[in-house]
Amino acid sequence: MGLKKLAEKLADYKERLDLGQTQEIKPNHVEKVLKKLRSKVTELEADISEEDDPDKKERLIRKLSVAIEQVARAEWLLNEIHTEPEPAPSS
Amino acid sequence: MTRFYLPVAIGVLFFTFWYNSDIQEIAAGVAIFLFGMLMLEDGFKLLGGGALERMLEKATGSTIRSLMFGILSTTVLQSSSLVSVITISFLSAGLISLIGGVGIIFGANIGTTTGAWLVAGLGLKVEIAAYAMPMIAVAILLVFQKSKRLRGIGYALGGLGFLFLGIHHMKVGFDAFKDEIDLLRYALPGLLGLIVYCLIGMVATVIMQSSHATMVLILTALAAAQISYENALALAIGANIGTTITAIIGSLSANFQGKRLALAHLIFNVATAAVALVFITPLREVVDLISASVGIADTDYALKLAVFHTVFNVLGVALMLPMLHRLIRFLETRIAEPVPDVSQPRYLTEAVDAFPQTLESALRKEVMHLYDNAMELIFHSLNLHQHEVYASDSIETVVRQSRAPYDLDIEENYERRIKSLYSAIIEFSTRVGERSIDADVADRIYALRDVAGDIVQAVKSAKHLRKNILRYTLRTQGSVTELYDSLRVEIARIAVEIRKLEQEDPEERTALWLDHERSQVEEDARNAARRVEALIRKNQLTPNAATSFLNDSDYAYGAMRKLIEAARTYYIERDPAIAEVEKLLSLDEDELIDPHPANAPSPEGHKSVVENE
């Protein structure tokens, strides 16, 4: 899985966040995207089970592999965001 | 006409100043009052930070909500003209419906009556100039501050100060004026008086472009006993007709919807005025009754005029509301939607130029207009018809059956339907980008410009395919036809997937789904190259045909990549934090080749991903 790449992108995002160039990602933001990705996985699985044409089935399976990869990445990201230490309160 | 307007206006002013120097005081009062209104508008624009526009977007869910929004916003801004211009702008950008816009205009007519109450109840009874001076002095300090909020407060406070000062100068002017000339001598009784003074009120409002300023002028003249109560009523009715001029001017640069709204404004105000003129006697009696019941003295004509102004505007709304749907049908018939000229921008009109929300929304719609034109041209260049592809379960079948050439001058179509729109989008986004708008909005404007660029690149790539599509796909020529058909299928498939994304509920979709297509395009591109090599080895493809196909497949896959890229940017989440999530999760170019190499998925094997949640 491309988690190493994702970790690099996350580090880059955090740098931009520290510079105030972007908005903070909260767990609910990731969860919202994750929900959409999972719904696509379910939809593709249903399509694959109904498809008889081998070419079309192969294409759907390829799509599914990308969808699963995205779900795995989103889960990893959600975990990273959850385990992120809370910023120290300013006095 | 406009060439002579300014010199004539200046000439008339100089003549009247020479004729009577006290008129200078009145004219200066009107000028200061109008200047105050401009400052007040600027102040609210700075303070609001787009809040008014955001509210406007949400305020048209029902007629009553639109009406209430028109009343409230005009009461706060003290300018029905500003509210009507913003409404026209939003309607032109497609952000609100015509019926919602008309509701706001109706409400604005009631909201504007609060101005008469303010002047009659406060302005003429209290020495407001005493408050105006410190307000203006403090305001100017705030105006020079860096903080947008403080500047906004400064402009609003200064605006209010100048409004008060303007009223004061008008009062002083009329007081001095009455010692020399008694305008009451020119008062006209009966129907003639009604018509003449109604026309004067209308002309005065057209010249000043503010019924508010006219009402203040009427009230101060009335308080100084320079006009009769009857004539003041007629002037107020005329001012209501004249105030439509701002909306009419605003609609000149708007699209057909903006023009419909301006016509609705004119119909409403003229109809209300006609009713008020016809029923002037019973209306006066109603005003007397209301005034007496709320304790307004019988001789307090200024407050009675404010009551009259409110009664006849509320009456107008009460009369017109039941006819609202009929009015909308009339407007739609009278100003028909023009047959769309695909080569002309539909949404990037001057009317949308003033507000960030309308800018972005109009540009978004125009980019979609460009995409629609582009897809039609791409499909036709492949001898395909969009509706057949979209309606079919099998793109392959449609492609195999599409052997007839589409009569198409691709260069002429590109110039007329793509380049003209793209130029308008570039000009618009560059012009908008130079203005001081929020960084988020500016980023989205530039992203939309890039989307347009990707769409144009896709069309350019498709143009290159045209020659060999005509050469190899009009009749079956074996492997080379199959190769070109596969390119046609793949481009059509991308269009279908983008269309599916467009048709999904925005709350349920994510641009990340397009990664599936990105990955598939790379896989198809590799397979096509392998297939060509195999065909050459088997002598089923001539080297010439193979070279043509490899060149063309570069263009075809280039077009597909650009279309997907355009859709990814167009459909990215508007919420900046969620957009960041999407960017993080999206596969990079090098990851598209084999996104999941370790274990090729099988449907059964992947069920756990969802079921385990």
XYZ file of C-alpha atoms in Angstrom:
704
model
C 0.000 0.000 0.000
C 1.111 3.560 -0.627
C 1.127 4.450 3.051
C 4.698 5.710 2.885
C 3.695 8.186 0.247
C 0.600 9.106 2.241
C 2.770 9.677 5.332
C 4.951 12.048 3.281
C 1.896 13.914 2.037
C 0.572 14.109 5.603
C 3.871 15.577 6.816
C 3.700 18.159 4.035
C 0.117 18.980 4.997
C 1.147 19.470 8.649
C 3.838 21.897 7.589
C 1.297 23.924 5.652
C -1.071 23.746 8.619
C 1.631 25.130 10.923
C 2.146 27.996 8.502
C -1.580 28.698 8.584
C -1.933 27.936 4.871
C -4.674 25.355 5.232
C -7.470 24.221 7.521
C -7.158 21.579 10.200
C -8.469 18.116 9.373
C -10.723 16.725 12.101
C -11.686 13.020 12.437
C -15.216 13.750 11.197
C -13.767 15.122 7.935
C -11.974 11.822 7.279
C -15.014 9.816 8.415
C -17.215 11.652 5.916
C -14.892 10.726 3.026
C -14.434 7.185 4.357
C -18.194 6.652 4.338
C -18.352 7.595 0.637
C -15.405 5.324 -0.207
C -16.976 2.374 1.602
C -20.278 2.905 -0.159
C -18.403 2.703 -3.467
C -16.753 -0.570 -2.415
C -20.173 -2.020 -1.622
C -21.570 -0.797 -4.929
C -18.649 -2.258 -6.917
C -18.924 -5.587 -5.126
C -22.596 -5.773 -6.056
C -21.806 -4.853 -9.676
C -19.095 -7.514 -9.876
C -21.397 -10.230 -8.586
C -24.025 -9.302 -11.202
C -21.669 -8.878 -14.160
C -21.363 -11.751 -16.650
C -19.113 -10.141 -19.255
C -15.509 -11.151 -18.352
C -13.971 -7.930 -19.727
C -16.353 -5.744 -17.800
C -15.876 -7.870 -14.692
C -12.114 -7.444 -14.956
C -12.481 -3.685 -15.192
C -14.786 -3.639 -12.165
C -12.311 -5.725 -10.175
C -9.583 -3.251 -11.017
C -11.813 -0.412 -9.856
C -12.497 -2.312 -6.667
C -8.780 -2.690 -5.977
C -8.364 1.094 -6.158
C -11.432 1.621 -3.970
C -10.071 -0.789 -1.354
C -6.710 0.936 -1.419
C -8.442 4.256 -0.783
C -10.437 2.818 2.122
C -7.218 1.456 3.671
C -5.537 4.839 3.282
C -8.528 6.656 4.773
C -8.537 4.287 7.766
C -4.831 4.883 8.285
C -5.350 8.637 8.050
C -8.252 8.496 10.493
C -6.067 6.613 12.938
C -3.288 9.192 12.530
C -5.701 12.064 13.095
C -7.220 10.316 16.145
C -3.849 9.646 17.753
C -2.620 13.184 17.057
C -1.702 14.817 20.391
C -4.012 17.655 21.309
C -2.272 21.035 20.997
C -1.216 22.433 24.391
C -3.685 25.038 25.596
C -2.292 28.551 25.334
C -1.977 30.292 28.654
C -29.075 61.587 -24.629
C -26.545 60.705 -21.917
C -24.051 63.075 -23.589
C -26.276 66.045 -22.731
C -27.424 64.838 -19.318
C -24.417 66.000 -17.298
C -23.977 69.507 -18.844
C -27.729 70.115 -18.645
C -27.846 68.960 -14.998
C -24.876 71.173 -14.074
C -26.402 74.077 -16.020
C -29.737 73.719 -14.214
C -27.967 73.598 -10.857
C -25.968 76.776 -11.592
C -29.077 78.566 -12.797
C -31.036 77.686 -9.652
C -28.077 78.621 -7.425
C -27.963 81.996 -9.151
C -31.745 82.374 -8.901
C -31.847 81.633 -5.197
C -28.816 80.967 -3.050
C -30.858 79.032 -0.460
C -31.335 76.275 -3.010
C -27.603 75.654 -2.625
C -28.230 74.573 0.944
C -31.012 72.189 -0.103
C -28.960 70.758 -3.000
C -25.933 70.316 -0.739
C -28.199 68.591 1.794
C -29.370 66.129 -0.867
C -25.767 65.575 -2.016
C -24.542 64.956 1.544
C -27.473 62.598 2.164
C -26.678 60.569 -0.999
C -22.983 60.504 -0.049
C -24.009 59.170 3.365
C -25.997 56.393 1.696
C -22.971 55.391 -0.385
C -20.791 55.306 2.737
C -23.397 53.272 4.592
C -23.477 50.739 1.732
C -19.674 50.485 1.685
C -19.639 50.065 5.465
C -22.111 47.194 5.396
C -20.231 45.530 2.546
C -17.029 45.617 4.624
C -18.760 44.591 7.849
C -20.856 41.880 6.259
C -17.927 40.075 4.628
C -20.400 38.487 2.247
C -22.892 37.691 5.040
C -25.693 39.464 3.176
C -24.936 37.477 0.031
C -24.757 34.211 1.975
C -28.086 34.974 3.639
C -29.608 35.886 0.297
C -28.681 32.477 -1.057
C -30.623 30.793 1.739
C -33.448 33.306 2.097
C -35.508 32.352 -0.921
C -36.823 28.964 0.219
C -40.396 30.301 0.290
C -42.191 33.465 -0.750
C -42.717 34.527 2.857
C -39.003 34.057 3.625
C -38.053 36.081 0.549
C -40.486 38.794 1.575
C -39.145 38.908 5.139
C -35.582 39.001 3.847
C -36.458 41.952 1.569
C -38.042 43.822 4.509
C -35.199 43.152 6.951
C -32.288 43.766 4.600
C -33.758 47.032 3.322
C -34.510 48.170 6.874
C -30.906 47.520 7.910
C -29.255 48.882 4.769
C -31.775 51.706 4.333
C -31.513 51.269 0.573
C -34.010 49.312 -1.491
C -31.881 50.144 -4.542
C -28.874 48.257 -3.151
C -31.044 45.273 -2.233
C -32.606 45.193 -5.714
C -29.198 45.446 -7.437
C -27.805 42.567 -5.313
C -30.932 40.533 -6.037
C -30.571 41.085 -9.801
C -26.923 40.052 -9.560
C -27.783 36.833 -7.696
C -30.609 36.024 -10.064
C -28.327 36.521 -13.078
C -25.766 34.157 -11.547
C -28.480 31.532 -11.067
C -28.130 31.541 -7.275
C -31.765 32.357 -6.556
C -35.063 31.733 -8.339
C -37.117 34.403 -10.117
C -40.020 33.933 -7.697
C -37.609 34.306 -4.759
C -36.149 37.465 -6.320
C -39.603 38.982 -6.857
C -40.459 38.188 -3.211
C -37.361 40.073 -2.068
C -38.299 43.095 -4.227
C -41.806 43.117 -2.726
C -40.260 42.998 0.763
C -37.795 45.763 -0.112
C -40.745 48.043 -0.915
C -42.042 47.590 2.616
C -38.532 47.813 4.131
C -37.894 51.147 2.451
C -40.832 52.725 4.329
C -38.823 52.515 7.556
C -36.696 55.357 6.165
C -39.683 57.713 6.178
C -40.374 56.770 9.811
C -36.761 57.413 10.724
C -36.749 60.871 9.174
C -40.285 61.874 10.204
C -40.008 60.430 13.698
C -36.444 61.337 14.540
C -34.801 63.442 11.870
C -37.260 66.300 11.977
C -37.895 66.310 15.693
C -34.411 66.096 17.157
C -31.455 68.338 16.343
C -29.674 65.492 14.622
C -26.870 67.649 13.212
C -25.556 67.787 16.802
C -25.042 63.999 16.614
C -23.810 64.070 13.032
C -20.607 66.038 13.702
C -19.060 63.737 16.350
C -20.192 60.692 14.363
C -18.359 61.891 11.254
C -15.248 62.860 13.232
C -15.020 59.454 14.958
C -15.873 57.662 11.725
C -12.967 59.173 9.817
C -10.556 57.887 12.492
C -11.937 54.374 12.047
C -11.905 54.549 8.255
C -8.116 54.900 8.293
C -7.605 51.755 10.411
C -6.165 48.559 8.943
C -8.807 46.254 10.417
C -11.578 45.542 7.909
C -14.133 45.425 10.714
C -13.121 48.822 12.114
C -13.127 50.326 8.623
C -16.593 48.866 8.077
C -17.842 50.421 11.328
C -16.180 53.694 10.315
C -17.909 53.794 6.932
C -21.297 52.838 8.427
C -20.994 55.424 11.220
C -19.796 58.086 8.787
C -22.616 57.192 6.425
C -25.176 57.647 9.182
C -23.522 60.938 10.201
C -23.710 62.248 6.637
C -27.340 61.118 6.347
C -28.152 63.177 9.452
C -26.105 66.134 8.207
C -27.840 65.986 4.828
C -31.265 66.058 6.477
C -30.167 69.026 8.616
C -29.012 71.019 5.564
C -32.235 70.274 3.712
C -34.215 71.489 6.730
C -32.153 74.676 7.029
C -32.422 75.247 3.287
C -36.190 74.936 3.255
C -36.566 77.110 6.377
C -34.550 79.900 4.729
C -36.221 79.360 1.394
C -39.757 79.784 2.738
C -38.939 83.289 3.972
C -38.369 84.346 0.380
C -40.500 82.116 -1.786
C -43.662 80.361 -0.746
C -43.850 77.194 -2.790
C -47.329 76.583 -1.435
C -48.499 79.137 -3.987
C -47.690 76.552 -6.620
C -49.640 73.814 -4.883
C -52.148 72.277 -7.218
C -55.426 70.954 -5.953
C -57.415 67.981 -7.246
C -56.518 65.450 -9.906
C -54.123 67.797 -11.731
C -52.113 68.254 -8.532
C -51.986 64.515 -8.019
C -50.674 63.847 -11.525
C -48.207 66.766 -11.709
C -46.688 66.128 -8.256
C -46.609 62.400 -8.888
C -44.560 63.108 -12.032
C -42.285 65.514 -10.110
C -41.670 62.848 -7.446
C -40.876 60.307 -10.135
C -38.456 62.592 -12.001
C -36.722 63.672 -8.766
C -36.154 60.007 -7.819
C -34.900 59.116 -11.296
C -32.378 61.983 -11.099
C -31.208 61.162 -7.557
C -31.661 57.406 -8.040
C -32.923 57.168 -4.485
C -36.523 57.214 -3.314
C -35.087 57.617 0.150
C -33.516 60.950 -0.741
C -36.776 62.052 -2.388
C -38.774 61.047 0.686
C -36.435 63.049 2.928
C -36.763 66.014 0.596
C -40.574 65.702 0.676
C -40.641 65.349 4.450
C -38.382 68.340 5.077
C -40.311 70.472 2.573
C -43.548 69.355 4.231
C -42.209 70.125 7.700
C -41.232 73.615 6.462
C -44.768 73.996 5.053
C -43.371 74.450 1.553
C -45.671 71.860 0.037
C -49.205 70.820 0.892
C -49.955 67.447 2.482
C -51.953 66.408 -0.623
C -49.065 67.225 -2.939
C -46.626 65.409 -0.611
C -48.740 62.273 -0.916
C -48.561 62.506 -4.717
C -44.796 63.107 -4.575
C -44.374 59.968 -2.427
C -46.374 57.927 -4.940
C -44.210 59.277 -7.772
C -41.031 58.478 -5.847
C -42.166 54.864 -5.638
C -42.335 54.661 -9.423
C -39.043 56.519 -9.911
C -37.152 54.183 -7.603
C -37.430 51.368 -10.161
C -34.859 53.202 -12.307
C -31.932 51.721 -10.313
C -33.167 48.189 -10.927
C -33.771 48.979 -14.602
C -30.230 50.347 -14.991
C -28.870 47.345 -13.050
C -30.721 44.942 -15.331
C -29.220 46.404 -18.519
C -26.039 44.410 -17.915
C -27.921 41.394 -16.521
C -29.238 38.357 -18.363
C -32.905 37.683 -19.153
C -33.651 36.747 -15.525
C -32.317 40.073 -14.252
C -34.440 41.860 -16.851
C -37.521 39.902 -15.725
C -36.913 40.999 -12.142
C -36.530 44.657 -13.137
C -39.828 44.413 -15.049
C -41.475 42.820 -11.992
C -40.196 45.734 -9.904
C -41.627 48.241 -12.401
C -44.996 46.449 -12.642
C -45.287 46.210 -8.854
C -44.450 49.852 -8.218
C -46.568 51.251 -11.072
C -49.547 49.054 -10.085
C -49.204 50.078 -6.428
C -48.958 53.732 -7.432
C -52.020 53.433 -9.683
C -54.047 51.869 -6.862
C -52.868 54.578 -4.458
C -53.825 57.333 -6.912
C -57.252 55.883 -7.639
C -58.055 55.274 -3.969
C -56.306 58.343 -2.613
C -59.365 59.585 -0.693
C -60.152 56.330 1.178
C -56.407 55.867 1.726
C -56.208 59.307 3.348
C -59.074 58.365 5.598
C -57.345 55.118 6.565
C -54.144 57.066 7.292
C -56.132 59.523 9.474
C -57.718 56.625 11.332
C -54.405 54.848 11.940
C -52.688 58.105 12.910
C -55.404 58.946 15.389
C -55.339 55.454 16.869
C -51.555 55.571 17.486
C -51.625 59.103 18.828
C -50.175 61.030 15.888
C -51.396 64.632 15.949
C -53.771 65.566 13.173
C -51.394 68.312 12.033
C -48.223 66.171 12.161
C -48.178 65.751 8.414
C -44.629 64.354 8.299
C -45.556 61.339 10.430
C -48.849 60.993 8.590
C -46.902 60.853 5.342
C -44.774 58.045 6.821
C -48.019 56.211 7.714
C -49.303 56.770 4.173
C -46.022 55.515 2.641
C -46.227 52.341 4.733
C -49.943 51.759 4.143
C -49.775 52.052 0.379
C -46.681 49.822 0.082
C -48.155 47.144 2.369
C -51.395 47.408 0.401
C -49.425 46.929 -2.832
C -47.799 43.757 -1.496
C -51.130 42.473 -0.195
C -52.676 43.020 -3.639
C -49.797 41.577 -5.646
C -48.928 38.505 -3.541
C -52.004 36.488 -4.604
C -51.078 37.243 -8.217
C -47.409 36.309 -7.794
C -47.505 33.097 -9.847
C -49.481 34.808 -12.609
C -46.932 37.627 -12.581
C -44.071 35.108 -12.910
C -45.808 33.442 -15.888
C -46.324 36.851 -17.495
C -42.643 37.755 -17.010
C -41.518 34.427 -18.466
C -43.711 34.951 -21.526
C -42.894 38.642 -21.951
C -39.120 38.219 -21.613
C -38.509 34.800 -23.096
C -35.315 32.915 -22.373
C -33.147 33.529 -25.444
C -32.282 30.535 -27.578
C -28.867 29.691 -26.138
C -25.995 30.819 -28.324
C -23.455 28.178 -27.434
C -20.580 30.398 -28.492
C -21.431 33.181 -26.046
C -20.825 33.150 -22.290
C -24.150 32.630 -20.532
C -23.273 33.485 -16.965
C -20.244 35.810 -17.027
C -22.298 38.993 -17.280
C -21.360 42.314 -15.700
C -24.261 41.893 -13.263
C -22.417 39.090 -11.422
C -19.237 41.127 -11.060
C -19.914 42.740 -7.723
C -20.101 39.878 -5.206
C -17.705 36.947 -4.478
C -20.523 34.374 -4.301
C -21.974 35.353 -7.667
C -18.492 35.485 -9.235
C -17.673 31.924 -8.245
C -21.090 30.501 -8.994
C -21.265 32.170 -12.427
C -17.773 30.966 -13.316
C -18.630 27.424 -12.203
C -21.673 27.395 -14.443
C -19.742 28.857 -17.359
C -17.054 26.176 -17.014
C -19.827 23.559 -17.098
C -21.176 25.263 -20.220
C -17.694 24.959 -21.772
C -17.525 21.276 -20.733
C -20.912 20.566 -22.359
C -19.752 22.206 -25.589
C -16.439 20.349 -25.403
C -18.024 16.924 -24.867
C -20.408 17.431 -27.762
C -17.494 18.337 -30.021
C -15.357 15.428 -28.782
C -18.201 12.941 -29.347
C -18.900 14.296 -32.812
C -15.209 14.221 -33.724
C -15.364 10.470 -32.875
C -18.550 10.095 -35.004
C -20.530 9.347 -31.849
C -23.693 10.865 -30.416
C -23.791 11.602 -26.698
C -27.442 10.653 -26.205
C -26.883 7.224 -27.780
C -23.854 6.536 -25.604
C -25.553 7.739 -22.407
C -28.713 5.742 -23.104
C -26.948 2.479 -23.902
C -25.864 -0.352 -21.580
C -23.048 -1.258 -23.924
C -20.732 1.482 -25.163
C -18.912 -1.119 -27.287
C -22.108 -1.874 -29.233
C -22.859 1.809 -29.828
C -19.308 2.375 -31.074
C -19.392 -0.645 -33.400
C -22.669 0.559 -34.871
C -21.464 4.161 -35.333
C -19.824 4.030 -38.746
C -21.481 7.058 -40.382
C -19.314 10.190 -40.544
C -20.573 13.181 -38.606
C -20.655 16.283 -40.805
C -18.323 18.511 -38.816
C -15.981 21.437 -39.419
C -13.946 20.784 -36.319
C -11.755 23.902 -36.601
C -14.723 26.217 -37.026
C -16.520 24.513 -34.125
C -13.449 24.768 -31.934
C -13.092 28.501 -32.628
C -16.784 29.233 -32.127
C -17.802 26.953 -29.276
C -14.639 26.387 -27.288
C -12.125 29.161 -27.806
C -14.636 32.010 -27.460
C -15.853 30.668 -24.095
C -12.355 29.870 -22.892
C -11.230 33.435 -23.708
C -14.181 34.818 -21.732
C -13.322 32.542 -18.771
C -9.650 33.576 -18.824
C -10.522 37.259 -19.080
C -13.083 36.969 -16.265
C -10.919 34.971 -13.857
C -7.890 37.217 -14.433
C -9.954 40.347 -13.883
C -11.537 38.889 -10.745
C -8.191 37.609 -9.439
C -6.786 41.131 -9.511
C -9.442 42.298 -7.074
C -9.218 42.003 -3.306
C -11.303 38.901 -2.664
C -10.857 36.192 -0.018
C -7.897 33.867 -0.644
C -10.213 30.813 -0.590
C -12.490 32.280 -3.245
C -9.498 33.405 -5.346
C -8.020 29.870 -5.158
C -11.287 28.326 -6.308
C -11.585 30.876 -9.141
C -8.072 29.991 -10.365
C -8.819 26.261 -9.994
C -11.901 26.701 -12.194
C -9.755 28.538 -14.759
C -7.406 25.513 -14.741
C -10.388 23.181 -15.214
C -11.322 25.188 -18.320
C -7.711 24.862 -19.522
C -7.813 21.059 -19.107
C -11.097 20.853 -21.010
C -9.647 22.876 -23.891
C -6.546 20.658 -23.966
C -8.801 17.583 -24.152
C -10.635 19.059 -27.149
C -7.340 19.893 -28.858
C -6.208 16.289 -28.409
C -9.503 14.972 -29.764
C -9.110 17.238 -32.806
C -5.939 15.347 -33.768
C -7.850 12.058 -33.773
C -10.429 13.192 -36.271
C -8.436 12.475 -39.463
C -7.716 8.825 -38.686
C -11.117 8.216 -37.098
C -12.565 9.115 -40.510
C -9.915 7.006 -42.223
C -10.204 3.815 -40.177
C -13.661 3.637 -38.570
C -16.174 4.399 -41.354
C -15.948 0.782 -42.512
C -14.436 -2.282 -40.858
C -10.778 -2.722 -41.836
C -9.762 -5.424 -39.393
C -7.384 -4.841 -36.481
C -6.775 -1.147 -37.101
C -10.524 -0.426 -36.900
C -10.726 -2.435 -33.675
C -7.849 -0.388 -32.232
C -9.493 2.930 -33.104
C -12.854 1.650 -31.858
C -11.233 0.809 -28.530
C -10.030 4.419 -28.243
C -13.547 5.646 -29.021
C -14.975 3.316 -26.377
C -12.498 4.430 -23.729
C -13.083 8.148 -24.303
C -16.856 7.596 -24.233
C -16.485 5.570 -21.024
C -14.687 8.449 -19.298
C -17.484 10.816 -20.364
C -20.050 8.378 -18.934
C -18.199 8.103 -15.609
C -17.902 11.881 -15.292
C -21.615 12.181 -16.046
C -22.406 9.618 -13.332
C -20.391 11.662 -10.847
C -22.245 14.828 -11.890
C -25.603 13.124 -11.380
C -24.740 11.808 -7.913
C -26.015 13.640 -4.856
C -23.208 16.142 -3.991
C -23.416 14.958 -0.369
C -22.757 11.351 -1.375
C -20.099 11.677 -4.058
C -16.355 12.206 -3.903
C -13.917 13.147 -6.646
C -11.752 10.294 -5.301
C -13.930 7.861 -7.267
C -12.255 9.233 -10.399
C -9.023 7.575 -9.257
C -10.614 4.328 -10.483
C -10.801 5.819 -13.979
C -7.315 7.286 -13.751
C -5.932 3.863 -12.915
C -7.968 2.260 -15.721
C -6.710 4.799 -18.293
C -3.087 3.950 -17.465
C -3.872 0.238 -17.703
C -5.651 0.734 -21.057
C -2.744 2.794 -22.407
C -0.270 0.007 -21.547
C -2.560 -2.660 -23.003
C -2.976 -0.698 -26.232
C 0.813 -0.506 -26.731
C 1.166 -4.251 -26.041
C -1.659 -5.021 -28.446
C -0.026 -2.985 -31.226
C 3.288 -4.823 -30.737
C 1.495 -8.173 -30.936
C -0.410 -7.178 -34.080
C 2.765 -5.996 -35.802
C 4.470 -9.300 -34.973
C 1.522 -11.183 -36.445
C 1.575 -8.921 -39.546
C -1.983 -7.895 -38.813
C -1.055 -4.212 -38.671
C 1.104 -2.276 -41.124
C 3.931 -0.215 -39.637
C 2.260 2.920 -41.060
C -1.059 2.169 -39.404
C 0.762 1.225 -36.184
C 2.646 4.548 -36.141
C -0.564 6.484 -36.775
C -2.340 4.602 -34.020
C 0.454 5.042 -31.459
C 0.496 8.798 -32.142
C -3.268 8.980 -31.954
C -3.469 6.879 -28.808
C -1.132 9.408 -27.147
C -3.616 12.125 -28.017
C -6.591 10.001 -26.945
C -5.158 9.048 -23.541
C -4.000 12.644 -23.146
C -7.592 13.791 -23.702
C -8.887 11.251 -21.175
C -6.336 12.320 -18.546
C -7.245 15.979 -19.029
C -10.988 15.277 -18.782
C -10.524 13.322 -15.559
C -8.234 15.995 -14.145
C -10.806 18.674 -14.992
C -13.566 16.662 -13.276
C -11.405 15.957 -10.201
C -10.770 19.672 -9.701
C -14.350 20.646 -10.516
C -15.926 18.167 -8.111
C -13.428 18.486 -5.255
C -15.108 19.202 -1.926
C -15.883 22.866 -1.237
C -15.074 22.398 2.478
C -11.306 23.152 2.575
C -10.572 20.529 5.283
C -12.390 17.736 3.409
C -10.693 18.870 0.181
C -7.367 18.348 2.015
C -8.471 14.818 2.975
C -9.310 14.091 -0.660
C -5.933 15.403 -1.809
C -4.129 13.247 0.757
C -6.002 10.077 -0.197
C -5.805 10.555 -3.933
C -3.340 8.274 -5.722
C -0.236 9.867 -7.237
C 0.666 9.322 -10.890
C 3.214 6.593 -10.096
C 0.736 4.771 -7.849
C -1.849 4.495 -10.628
C 0.118 1.833 -12.486
C -0.495 -0.811 -9.866
C -2.449 0.477 -6.933
C -2.735 -2.860 -5.182
C 0.098 -5.072 -6.381
C 0.401 -7.603 -3.608
C -2.871 -9.418 -4.094
C -5.091 -8.930 -7.088
C -8.553 -8.517 -5.637
C -11.392 -10.900 -6.011
C -14.934 -9.890 -5.156
C -15.148 -12.409 -2.320
C -11.822 -11.378 -0.840
C -12.853 -7.769 -0.524
C -16.158 -8.157 1.201
C -14.360 -8.041 4.532
C -13.274 -4.437 3.938
C -16.777 -3.203 4.343
C -18.207 -5.935 6.525
C -15.477 -5.579 9.141
C -16.542 -1.983 9.843
